[in-house]
Amino acid sequence: MIAADLLVAQNVGFGIISLLMIVAALRVVTVNNVVHAALWLVVVLSGAAAQYLLLSAEFV
C-alpha cells in the first residue's frame, strides 16, 4: 500500500510541475519584456529538470 501511495504522489507531483510549465511557457510568449520572458523560460527549464529527476532519469 505504501508503494501505491508513493506512485499517486509522484503522479500528482508530475501533474503540478506540468501545469506550472504550461503556464510559464505561455508567459514566455505573451510577456512584452524580454527579461521577464527569459525568467519565465528559466522556470520552464527548471520544471523540465524537475520532471527528469521525478522520473529517476539521470542526466548525461
Coordinates of N, CA and C in Angstrom, one line a residue:
M1 N 0.8 -1.2 0.0 CA 0.0 0.0 0.0 C 0.9 1.3 0.0
I2 N 2.0 1.2 0.6 CA 2.9 2.3 0.6 C 3.4 2.7 -0.8
A3 N 3.7 1.6 -1.6 CA 4.2 1.9 -3.0 C 3.1 2.5 -3.8
A4 N 1.9 2.1 -3.6 CA 0.8 2.7 -4.3 C 0.6 4.2 -4.0
D5 N 0.7 4.5 -2.7 CA 0.6 5.9 -2.3 C 1.8 6.7 -2.8
L6 N 3.0 6.2 -2.9 CA 4.1 6.9 -3.5 C 3.9 7.1 -5.0
L7 N 3.3 6.2 -5.7 CA 3.0 6.3 -7.1 C 2.0 7.4 -7.3
V8 N 1.0 7.5 -6.5 CA 0.0 8.5 -6.6 C 0.6 9.9 -6.4
A9 N 1.4 10.0 -5.3 CA 2.1 11.2 -5.0 C 3.0 11.7 -6.2
Q10 N 3.7 10.7 -6.8 CA 4.5 11.0 -7.9 C 3.7 11.5 -9.1
N11 N 2.6 10.9 -9.4 CA 1.7 11.4 -10.5 C 1.2 12.8 -10.2
V12 N 0.8 13.1 -8.9 CA 0.3 14.4 -8.6 C 1.4 15.4 -8.8
G13 N 2.6 15.1 -8.3 CA 3.7 16.0 -8.5 C 4.1 16.3 -9.9
F14 N 4.0 15.2 -10.7 CA 4.2 15.4 -12.2 C 3.2 16.3 -12.8
G15 N 1.9 16.1 -12.4 CA 0.9 17.0 -12.9 C 1.0 18.4 -12.5
I16 N 1.4 18.7 -11.3 CA 1.6 20.0 -10.8 C 2.8 20.7 -11.5
I17 N 3.9 20.0 -11.7 CA 5.0 20.5 -12.4 C 4.6 20.8 -13.9
S18 N 3.9 19.9 -14.5 CA 3.5 20.0 -15.9 C 2.6 21.3 -16.0
L19 N 1.7 21.5 -15.1 CA 0.8 22.7 -15.2 C 1.6 23.9 -15.0
L20 N 2.6 23.9 -14.1 CA 3.4 25.1 -13.9 C 4.2 25.4 -15.2
M21 N 4.7 24.3 -15.8 CA 5.5 24.5 -17.1 C 4.6 25.1 -18.2
I22 N 3.4 24.6 -18.3 CA 2.5 25.1 -19.3 C 2.2 26.6 -19.1
V23 N 1.9 27.0 -17.9 CA 1.6 28.4 -17.6 C 2.9 29.2 -17.9
A24 N 4.0 28.8 -17.4 CA 5.3 29.5 -17.6 C 5.6 29.6 -19.1
A25 N 5.3 28.6 -19.9 CA 5.6 28.6 -21.3 C 4.7 29.6 -22.0
L26 N 3.4 29.7 -21.6 CA 2.5 30.7 -22.1 C 3.0 32.1 -21.8
R27 N 3.5 32.3 -20.6 CA 4.0 33.6 -20.2 C 5.2 34.0 -21.0
V28 N 6.1 33.0 -21.4 CA 7.2 33.3 -22.2 C 6.9 34.0 -23.5
V29 N 5.8 33.5 -24.1 CA 5.4 34.0 -25.4 C 4.5 35.2 -25.4
T30 N 3.9 35.5 -24.2 CA 2.9 36.6 -24.1 C 3.4 37.8 -23.4
V31 N 4.5 37.7 -22.7 CA 5.0 38.9 -21.9 C 5.8 39.8 -22.9
N32 N 5.7 41.1 -22.7 CA 6.4 42.0 -23.6 C 7.8 42.3 -23.2
N33 N 8.2 42.1 -22.0 CA 9.6 42.4 -21.6 C 10.4 41.2 -21.8
V34 N 11.6 41.4 -22.5 CA 12.5 40.2 -22.8 C 13.1 39.6 -21.6
V35 N 13.4 40.4 -20.6 CA 14.0 39.9 -19.3 C 13.0 39.0 -18.6
H36 N 11.7 39.5 -18.6 CA 10.7 38.7 -17.9 C 10.5 37.3 -18.7
A37 N 10.6 37.4 -20.0 CA 10.4 36.2 -20.8 C 11.6 35.2 -20.5
A38 N 12.8 35.8 -20.3 CA 13.9 34.9 -20.0 C 13.7 34.3 -18.6
L39 N 13.2 35.0 -17.7 CA 13.0 34.4 -16.4 C 11.9 33.4 -16.4
W40 N 10.9 33.6 -17.2 CA 9.8 32.5 -17.3 C 10.4 31.3 -18.0
L41 N 11.3 31.5 -18.9 CA 12.0 30.4 -19.6 C 12.8 29.6 -18.6
V42 N 13.4 30.2 -17.7 CA 14.2 29.5 -16.6 C 13.2 28.7 -15.8
V43 N 12.0 29.2 -15.6 CA 11.0 28.3 -14.8 C 10.6 27.1 -15.7
V44 N 10.5 27.3 -17.0 CA 10.1 26.1 -17.8 C 11.3 25.1 -17.8
L45 N 12.5 25.5 -18.0 CA 13.6 24.6 -18.0 C 13.8 24.0 -16.6
S46 N 13.6 24.7 -15.6 CA 13.7 24.1 -14.2 C 12.6 23.0 -14.0
G47 N 11.4 23.3 -14.6 CA 10.4 22.3 -14.5 C 10.7 21.0 -15.3
A48 N 11.4 21.2 -16.4 CA 11.8 20.0 -17.2 C 12.8 19.2 -16.4
A49 N 13.8 19.9 -15.8 CA 14.8 19.3 -14.9 C 14.1 18.5 -13.8
A50 N 13.1 19.2 -13.2 CA 12.4 18.5 -12.0 C 11.7 17.3 -12.5
Q51 N 11.1 17.3 -13.7 CA 10.4 16.1 -14.2 C 11.4 15.0 -14.5
Y52 N 12.6 15.3 -15.0 CA 13.6 14.3 -15.2 C 14.0 13.6 -13.8
L53 N 14.2 14.5 -12.8 CA 14.5 13.9 -11.5 C 13.4 13.1 -10.9
L54 N 12.2 13.6 -11.1 CA 11.0 12.9 -10.6 C 10.8 11.5 -11.3
L55 N 11.2 11.4 -12.5 CA 11.1 10.1 -13.2 C 12.4 9.2 -13.1
S56 N 13.3 9.7 -12.2 CA 14.5 9.0 -11.9 C 15.4 8.8 -13.2
A57 N 15.3 9.7 -14.1 CA 16.1 9.7 -15.3 C 17.4 10.5 -15.0
E58 N 18.5 10.0 -15.3 CA 19.8 10.7 -15.0 C 20.2 11.5 -16.2
F59 N 20.9 12.6 -15.8 CA 21.4 13.5 -16.8 C 22.7 12.9 -17.4
V60 N 23.0 13.1 -18.6 CA 24.2 12.6 -19.2 C 25.3 13.6 -19.1

